[in-house]
Amino acid sequence: DTEVTQTPKHLVMGMTNKKSLKCEQHMGHRAMYWYKQKAKKPPELMFVYSYEKLSINESVPSRFSPECPNSSLLNLHLHALQPEDSALYLCASSRDTGNEQFFGPGTRLTVL
Amino acid sequence: GQQLNQSPQSMFIQEGEDVSMNCTSSSIFNTWLWYKQDPGEGPVLLIALYKAGELTSNGRLTAQFGITRKDSFLNISASIPSDVGIYFCAENAGGTSYGKLTFGQGTILTVHP
């Protein structure tokens, strides 16, 4: 298995909802990442997990809460989001933080 | 913070033509990555470069890590319609920011049949 999977593919939520994005990889990678991407812009890093520990938080608002339950799974919990949070959310993984990163297909999030 | 200057911003070419794009940085880096992204999909890694001067090919793609370690280029030969997409260069910061990818602004490639 050489891919990163993300669910759901699309998500529409209201500003008072609580939802979660899920990411999974079975490549034995020990680093996992969340990125946010607006249309026609490059991805922007949100969080880095290394060996299941949060190593980088790019000053992301607390309404985004990451979780790494084990070395294969990465979640992003969403609560009280704003319409401007609508974007493509990408998960990535790499063997270690110094190695090339492989991206999942993304979750298209719309906040109403 | 670190910035990558990627050019050109967009290219409109005929099928069969060769394409060249490049990225420059004000800082020295140890890694250059090139990704392609199709609409609504995640970026796909095309080529990874780890040594200054390194020249690597992947089919019709060729990329080089500049000898000064501050630049990289990506060439696509004999373009085909499926080459359409956005191409990003990226570098991996070191030190305490290891794992943080910084991306160029992207090159939007359009190929006319």
PDB file of C-alpha atoms in Angstrom:
ATOM      1  CA  ASP A   1       0.000   0.000   0.000  1.00  0.00           C
ATOM      2  CA  THR A   2       1.727   3.141  -1.206  1.00  0.00           C
ATOM      3  CA  GLU A   3      -0.904   5.797  -0.757  1.00  0.00           C
ATOM      4  CA  VAL A   4      -2.347   8.256   1.709  1.00  0.00           C
ATOM      5  CA  THR A   5      -6.130   8.077   2.027  1.00  0.00           C
ATOM      6  CA  GLN A   6      -8.429  10.798   3.320  1.00  0.00           C
ATOM      7  CA  THR A   7     -12.086  10.765   4.300  1.00  0.00           C
ATOM      8  CA  PRO A   8     -14.480  12.261   3.608  1.00  0.00           C
ATOM      9  CA  LYS A   9     -13.807  13.535   0.074  1.00  0.00           C
ATOM     10  CA  HIS A  10     -16.260  16.413   0.573  1.00  0.00           C
ATOM     11  CA  LEU A  11     -17.700  17.951   3.748  1.00  0.00           C
ATOM     12  CA  VAL A  12     -20.251  20.708   4.231  1.00  0.00           C
ATOM     13  CA  MET A  13     -20.755  21.964   7.769  1.00  0.00           C
ATOM     14  CA  GLY A  14     -22.374  24.802   9.627  1.00  0.00           C
ATOM     15  CA  MET A  15     -20.488  27.130  11.928  1.00  0.00           C
ATOM     16  CA  THR A  16     -21.852  25.379  15.033  1.00  0.00           C
ATOM     17  CA  ASN A  17     -21.082  21.831  13.893  1.00  0.00           C
ATOM     18  CA  LYS A  18     -18.341  19.516  15.106  1.00  0.00           C
ATOM     19  CA  LYS A  19     -16.775  17.272  12.486  1.00  0.00           C
ATOM     20  CA  SER A  20     -13.543  15.341  11.946  1.00  0.00           C
ATOM     21  CA  LEU A  21     -11.287  14.738   8.975  1.00  0.00           C
ATOM     22  CA  LYS A  22      -9.420  11.440   8.808  1.00  0.00           C
ATOM     23  CA  CYS A  23      -6.147  10.450   7.193  1.00  0.00           C
ATOM     24  CA  GLU A  24      -4.509   7.042   6.988  1.00  0.00           C
ATOM     25  CA  GLN A  25      -1.278   5.638   5.596  1.00  0.00           C
ATOM     26  CA  HIS A  26       0.201   2.128   5.723  1.00  0.00           C
ATOM     27  CA  MET A  27       3.665   2.901   4.386  1.00  0.00           C
ATOM     28  CA  GLY A  28       5.282   2.789   7.822  1.00  0.00           C
ATOM     29  CA  HIS A  29       5.880   6.527   7.703  1.00  0.00           C
ATOM     30  CA  ARG A  30       6.591   8.170  11.048  1.00  0.00           C
ATOM     31  CA  ALA A  31       5.801  11.767  10.096  1.00  0.00           C
ATOM     32  CA  MET A  32       2.328  13.028   9.171  1.00  0.00           C
ATOM     33  CA  TYR A  33       1.111  16.491   8.239  1.00  0.00           C
ATOM     34  CA  TRP A  34      -1.987  18.632   7.778  1.00  0.00           C
ATOM     35  CA  TYR A  35      -2.036  21.379   5.149  1.00  0.00           C
ATOM     36  CA  LYS A  36      -4.714  23.884   4.138  1.00  0.00           C
ATOM     37  CA  GLN A  37      -4.981  24.972   0.518  1.00  0.00           C
ATOM     38  CA  LYS A  38      -7.037  27.768  -1.042  1.00  0.00           C
ATOM     39  CA  ALA A  39      -7.859  27.742  -4.755  1.00  0.00           C
ATOM     40  CA  LYS A  40      -4.831  28.266  -7.031  1.00  0.00           C
ATOM     41  CA  LYS A  41      -2.556  28.852  -4.036  1.00  0.00           C
ATOM     42  CA  PRO A  42       0.161  26.571  -2.651  1.00  0.00           C
ATOM     43  CA  PRO A  43      -0.570  24.370   0.368  1.00  0.00           C
ATOM     44  CA  GLU A  44       0.068  25.983   3.743  1.00  0.00           C
ATOM     45  CA  LEU A  45       1.375  23.859   6.578  1.00  0.00           C
ATOM     46  CA  MET A  46      -0.834  23.587   9.676  1.00  0.00           C
ATOM     47  CA  PHE A  47       0.602  20.766  11.816  1.00  0.00           C
ATOM     48  CA  VAL A  48       3.465  18.276  11.819  1.00  0.00           C
ATOM     49  CA  TYR A  49       3.446  15.035  13.799  1.00  0.00           C
ATOM     50  CA  SER A  50       6.688  13.134  14.235  1.00  0.00           C
ATOM     51  CA  TYR A  51       6.604   9.704  15.887  1.00  0.00           C
ATOM     52  CA  GLU A  52       3.025  10.451  17.002  1.00  0.00           C
ATOM     53  CA  LYS A  53       4.010  13.645  18.795  1.00  0.00           C
ATOM     54  CA  LEU A  54       3.051  17.136  17.654  1.00  0.00           C
ATOM     55  CA  SER A  55       6.292  18.810  16.580  1.00  0.00           C
ATOM     56  CA  ILE A  56       5.072  21.878  14.670  1.00  0.00           C
ATOM     57  CA  ASN A  57       1.892  23.949  15.094  1.00  0.00           C
ATOM     58  CA  GLU A  58       1.914  26.851  12.664  1.00  0.00           C
ATOM     59  CA  SER A  59      -0.116  29.104  14.987  1.00  0.00           C
ATOM     60  CA  VAL A  60      -3.342  27.450  13.866  1.00  0.00           C
ATOM     61  CA  PRO A  61      -6.563  28.649  15.615  1.00  0.00           C
ATOM     62  CA  SER A  62      -7.792  26.340  18.366  1.00  0.00           C
ATOM     63  CA  ARG A  63     -10.970  25.560  16.412  1.00  0.00           C
ATOM     64  CA  PHE A  64      -8.689  23.105  14.548  1.00  0.00           C
ATOM     65  CA  SER A  65      -7.535  20.298  16.816  1.00  0.00           C
ATOM     66  CA  PRO A  66      -5.195  17.583  15.485  1.00  0.00           C
ATOM     67  CA  GLU A  67      -4.896  14.101  16.892  1.00  0.00           C
ATOM     68  CA  CYS A  68      -2.565  11.218  16.079  1.00  0.00           C
ATOM     69  CA  PRO A  69      -4.055   8.042  17.636  1.00  0.00           C
ATOM     70  CA  ASN A  70      -1.306   5.806  16.216  1.00  0.00           C
ATOM     71  CA  SER A  71       1.453   5.846  13.635  1.00  0.00           C
ATOM     72  CA  SER A  72      -0.951   5.176  10.742  1.00  0.00           C
ATOM     73  CA  LEU A  73      -3.767   7.570  11.567  1.00  0.00           C
ATOM     74  CA  LEU A  74      -4.120  11.327  11.733  1.00  0.00           C
ATOM     75  CA  ASN A  75      -7.313  13.186  12.539  1.00  0.00           C
ATOM     76  CA  LEU A  76      -8.263  16.839  12.369  1.00  0.00           C
ATOM     77  CA  HIS A  77     -11.168  17.791  14.627  1.00  0.00           C
ATOM     78  CA  LEU A  78     -13.163  20.824  13.567  1.00  0.00           C
ATOM     79  CA  HIS A  79     -15.366  22.958  15.799  1.00  0.00           C
ATOM     80  CA  ALA A  80     -16.993  26.381  15.400  1.00  0.00           C
ATOM     81  CA  LEU A  81     -15.377  27.011  12.033  1.00  0.00           C
ATOM     82  CA  GLN A  82     -15.783  30.194  10.017  1.00  0.00           C
ATOM     83  CA  PRO A  83     -16.736  30.496   6.325  1.00  0.00           C
ATOM     84  CA  GLU A  84     -13.163  31.609   5.574  1.00  0.00           C
ATOM     85  CA  ASP A  85     -11.989  28.163   6.734  1.00  0.00           C
ATOM     86  CA  SER A  86     -13.518  26.672   3.586  1.00  0.00           C
ATOM     87  CA  ALA A  87     -10.618  25.117   1.660  1.00  0.00           C
ATOM     88  CA  LEU A  88      -9.022  21.864   0.514  1.00  0.00           C
ATOM     89  CA  TYR A  89      -7.450  20.128   3.524  1.00  0.00           C
ATOM     90  CA  LEU A  90      -4.541  17.907   2.624  1.00  0.00           C
ATOM     91  CA  CYS A  91      -2.867  15.217   4.658  1.00  0.00           C
ATOM     92  CA  ALA A  92       0.659  14.068   3.870  1.00  0.00           C
ATOM     93  CA  SER A  93       3.129  11.569   5.251  1.00  0.00           C
ATOM     94  CA  SER A  94       6.852  10.915   4.987  1.00  0.00           C
ATOM     95  CA  ARG A  95       9.288   8.299   6.247  1.00  0.00           C
ATOM     96  CA  ASP A  96      10.732  10.921   8.577  1.00  0.00           C
ATOM     97  CA  THR A  97      10.501  14.711   8.699  1.00  0.00           C
ATOM     98  CA  GLY A  98      13.548  15.073   6.456  1.00  0.00           C
ATOM     99  CA  ASN A  99      12.165  12.962   3.632  1.00  0.00           C
ATOM    100  CA  GLU A 100       9.892  13.656   0.690  1.00  0.00           C
ATOM    101  CA  GLN A 101       6.213  14.012   1.580  1.00  0.00           C
ATOM    102  CA  PHE A 102       3.380  12.127  -0.096  1.00  0.00           C
ATOM    103  CA  PHE A 103      -0.033  13.746  -0.184  1.00  0.00           C
ATOM    104  CA  GLY A 104      -3.533  12.344   0.022  1.00  0.00           C
ATOM    105  CA  PRO A 105      -6.336  13.444  -2.319  1.00  0.00           C
ATOM    106  CA  GLY A 106      -7.670  15.988   0.169  1.00  0.00           C
ATOM    107  CA  THR A 107     -11.016  16.828   1.773  1.00  0.00           C
ATOM    108  CA  ARG A 108     -12.945  19.695   0.201  1.00  0.00           C
ATOM    109  CA  LEU A 109     -14.464  21.544   3.180  1.00  0.00           C
ATOM    110  CA  THR A 110     -17.256  24.096   2.872  1.00  0.00           C
ATOM    111  CA  VAL A 111     -18.354  26.041   5.949  1.00  0.00           C
ATOM    112  CA  LEU A 112     -21.756  27.685   5.655  1.00  0.00           C
TER     113      LEU A 112
ATOM    114  CA  GLY B   1      10.419  33.834   6.569  1.00  0.00           C
ATOM    115  CA  GLN B   2      11.715  31.753   3.718  1.00  0.00           C
ATOM    116  CA  GLN B   3      10.350  32.515   0.274  1.00  0.00           C
ATOM    117  CA  LEU B   4      10.513  30.634  -2.973  1.00  0.00           C
ATOM    118  CA  ASN B   5      10.175  32.555  -6.216  1.00  0.00           C
ATOM    119  CA  GLN B   6       8.690  30.325  -8.895  1.00  0.00           C
ATOM    120  CA  SER B   7       8.416  31.338 -12.534  1.00  0.00           C
ATOM    121  CA  PRO B   8       6.685  31.601 -14.817  1.00  0.00           C
ATOM    122  CA  GLN B   9       3.298  31.961 -13.116  1.00  0.00           C
ATOM    123  CA  SER B  10       1.541  30.443 -16.116  1.00  0.00           C
ATOM    124  CA  MET B  11       2.368  28.928 -19.491  1.00  0.00           C
ATOM    125  CA  PHE B  12       0.242  28.289 -22.577  1.00  0.00           C
ATOM    126  CA  ILE B  13       1.928  25.903 -24.975  1.00  0.00           C
ATOM    127  CA  GLN B  14       1.164  23.653 -27.918  1.00  0.00           C
ATOM    128  CA  GLU B  15       1.251  19.894 -27.568  1.00  0.00           C
ATOM    129  CA  GLY B  16       4.718  18.602 -28.353  1.00  0.00           C
ATOM    130  CA  GLU B  17       6.581  21.667 -27.094  1.00  0.00           C
ATOM    131  CA  ASP B  18       9.128  21.558 -24.298  1.00  0.00           C
ATOM    132  CA  VAL B  19       8.487  23.388 -21.009  1.00  0.00           C
ATOM    133  CA  SER B  20      10.857  24.854 -18.469  1.00  0.00           C
ATOM    134  CA  MET B  21      10.090  26.354 -15.065  1.00  0.00           C
ATOM    135  CA  ASN B  22      12.320  27.285 -12.158  1.00  0.00           C
ATOM    136  CA  CYS B  23      12.451  28.244  -8.524  1.00  0.00           C
ATOM    137  CA  THR B  24      14.900  30.437  -6.675  1.00  0.00           C
ATOM    138  CA  SER B  25      15.404  31.089  -3.009  1.00  0.00           C
ATOM    139  CA  SER B  26      17.273  33.609  -0.914  1.00  0.00           C
ATOM    140  CA  SER B  27      18.420  30.803   1.394  1.00  0.00           C
ATOM    141  CA  ILE B  28      20.426  27.625   0.938  1.00  0.00           C
ATOM    142  CA  PHE B  29      18.464  24.377   1.177  1.00  0.00           C
ATOM    143  CA  ASN B  30      19.219  20.685   1.312  1.00  0.00           C
ATOM    144  CA  THR B  31      16.141  19.423  -0.536  1.00  0.00           C
ATOM    145  CA  TRP B  32      14.180  20.471  -3.601  1.00  0.00           C
ATOM    146  CA  LEU B  33      10.896  18.776  -4.418  1.00  0.00           C
ATOM    147  CA  TRP B  34       8.715  19.152  -7.501  1.00  0.00           C
ATOM    148  CA  TYR B  35       4.990  18.359  -7.343  1.00  0.00           C
ATOM    149  CA  LYS B  36       2.142  18.382  -9.858  1.00  0.00           C
ATOM    150  CA  GLN B  37      -1.439  19.026  -8.791  1.00  0.00           C
ATOM    151  CA  ASP B  38      -4.561  18.309 -10.834  1.00  0.00           C
ATOM    152  CA  PRO B  39      -7.777  20.221 -10.012  1.00  0.00           C
ATOM    153  CA  GLY B  40      -9.452  18.918  -6.859  1.00  0.00           C
ATOM    154  CA  GLU B  41      -6.655  16.452  -6.129  1.00  0.00           C
ATOM    155  CA  GLY B  42      -3.649  16.404  -3.851  1.00  0.00           C
ATOM    156  CA  PRO B  43      -0.134  17.219  -5.102  1.00  0.00           C
ATOM    157  CA  VAL B  44       1.745  14.292  -6.599  1.00  0.00           C
ATOM    158  CA  LEU B  45       5.500  14.087  -6.102  1.00  0.00           C
ATOM    159  CA  LEU B  46       7.339  14.145  -9.428  1.00  0.00           C
ATOM    160  CA  ILE B  47      11.019  14.426  -8.490  1.00  0.00           C
ATOM    161  CA  ALA B  48      13.017  14.808  -5.269  1.00  0.00           C
ATOM    162  CA  LEU B  49      16.532  16.315  -5.302  1.00  0.00           C
ATOM    163  CA  TYR B  50      18.944  16.023  -2.390  1.00  0.00           C
ATOM    164  CA  LYS B  51      22.396  17.025  -3.672  1.00  0.00           C
ATOM    165  CA  ALA B  52      23.701  20.263  -5.157  1.00  0.00           C
ATOM    166  CA  GLY B  53      24.244  19.767  -8.880  1.00  0.00           C
ATOM    167  CA  GLU B  54      22.055  16.656  -8.959  1.00  0.00           C
ATOM    168  CA  LEU B  55      20.265  16.091 -12.262  1.00  0.00           C
ATOM    169  CA  THR B  56      17.372  13.606 -12.141  1.00  0.00           C
ATOM    170  CA  SER B  57      14.976  12.366 -14.799  1.00  0.00           C
ATOM    171  CA  ASN B  58      11.566  10.744 -14.525  1.00  0.00           C
ATOM    172  CA  GLY B  59      10.308   9.880 -17.996  1.00  0.00           C
ATOM    173  CA  ARG B  60       9.838  13.148 -19.893  1.00  0.00           C
ATOM    174  CA  LEU B  61      10.635  15.164 -16.764  1.00  0.00           C
ATOM    175  CA  THR B  62      14.092  16.397 -15.822  1.00  0.00           C
ATOM    176  CA  ALA B  63      14.947  18.432 -12.736  1.00  0.00           C
ATOM    177  CA  GLN B  64      18.197  19.838 -11.405  1.00  0.00           C
ATOM    178  CA  PHE B  65      19.334  21.027  -7.986  1.00  0.00           C
ATOM    179  CA  GLY B  66      21.336  24.211  -8.596  1.00  0.00           C
ATOM    180  CA  ILE B  67      25.006  24.183  -7.705  1.00  0.00           C
ATOM    181  CA  THR B  68      24.523  27.205  -5.411  1.00  0.00           C
ATOM    182  CA  ARG B  69      21.766  25.263  -3.571  1.00  0.00           C
ATOM    183  CA  LYS B  70      19.481  28.267  -4.029  1.00  0.00           C
ATOM    184  CA  ASP B  71      17.659  27.240  -7.180  1.00  0.00           C
ATOM    185  CA  SER B  72      16.138  24.381  -9.135  1.00  0.00           C
ATOM    186  CA  PHE B  73      14.526  23.902 -12.521  1.00  0.00           C
ATOM    187  CA  LEU B  74      12.037  21.432 -13.970  1.00  0.00           C
ATOM    188  CA  ASN B  75      11.868  20.633 -17.666  1.00  0.00           C
ATOM    189  CA  ILE B  76       9.083  18.734 -19.427  1.00  0.00           C
ATOM    190  CA  SER B  77       9.876  17.484 -22.901  1.00  0.00           C
ATOM    191  CA  ALA B  78       7.360  16.836 -25.692  1.00  0.00           C
ATOM    192  CA  SER B  79       4.343  18.007 -23.687  1.00  0.00           C
ATOM    193  CA  ILE B  80       1.025  16.154 -23.917  1.00  0.00           C
ATOM    194  CA  PRO B  81      -2.487  17.250 -22.863  1.00  0.00           C
ATOM    195  CA  SER B  82      -2.325  15.320 -19.561  1.00  0.00           C
ATOM    196  CA  ASP B  83       0.597  17.514 -18.484  1.00  0.00           C
ATOM    197  CA  VAL B  84      -1.984  20.207 -17.742  1.00  0.00           C
ATOM    198  CA  GLY B  85      -2.023  21.203 -14.081  1.00  0.00           C
ATOM    199  CA  ILE B  86      -0.256  23.286 -11.482  1.00  0.00           C
ATOM    200  CA  TYR B  87       3.416  22.564 -10.810  1.00  0.00           C
ATOM    201  CA  PHE B  88       4.897  23.473  -7.441  1.00  0.00           C
ATOM    202  CA  CYS B  89       8.460  23.512  -6.256  1.00  0.00           C
ATOM    203  CA  ALA B  90       8.978  22.983  -2.538  1.00  0.00           C
ATOM    204  CA  GLU B  91      11.816  22.873  -0.085  1.00  0.00           C
ATOM    205  CA  ASN B  92      12.130  21.279   3.324  1.00  0.00           C
ATOM    206  CA  ALA B  93      13.334  23.608   6.052  1.00  0.00           C
ATOM    207  CA  GLY B  94      15.962  22.262   8.371  1.00  0.00           C
ATOM    208  CA  GLY B  95      16.801  22.747  12.012  1.00  0.00           C
ATOM    209  CA  THR B  96      13.841  23.112  14.354  1.00  0.00           C
ATOM    210  CA  SER B  97      11.486  23.450  11.360  1.00  0.00           C
ATOM    211  CA  TYR B  98      12.405  20.061   9.906  1.00  0.00           C
ATOM    212  CA  GLY B  99       9.380  18.776   8.050  1.00  0.00           C
ATOM    213  CA  LYS B 100       7.992  22.191   7.185  1.00  0.00           C
ATOM    214  CA  LEU B 101       7.591  22.352   3.416  1.00  0.00           C
ATOM    215  CA  THR B 102       7.617  25.798   1.869  1.00  0.00           C
ATOM    216  CA  PHE B 103       6.073  25.936  -1.590  1.00  0.00           C
ATOM    217  CA  GLY B 104       6.580  28.213  -4.555  1.00  0.00           C
ATOM    218  CA  GLN B 105       3.502  30.019  -5.871  1.00  0.00           C
ATOM    219  CA  GLY B 106       3.052  27.456  -8.647  1.00  0.00           C
ATOM    220  CA  THR B 107       3.197  27.404 -12.440  1.00  0.00           C
ATOM    221  CA  ILE B 108      -0.142  26.831 -14.172  1.00  0.00           C
ATOM    222  CA  LEU B 109       0.463  24.840 -17.344  1.00  0.00           C
ATOM    223  CA  THR B 110      -2.048  24.747 -20.198  1.00  0.00           C
ATOM    224  CA  VAL B 111      -1.360  22.501 -23.194  1.00  0.00           C
ATOM    225  CA  HIS B 112      -3.306  23.072 -26.413  1.00  0.00           C
ATOM    226  CA  PRO B 113      -3.819  19.931 -28.543  1.00  0.00           C
TER     227      PRO B 113
END
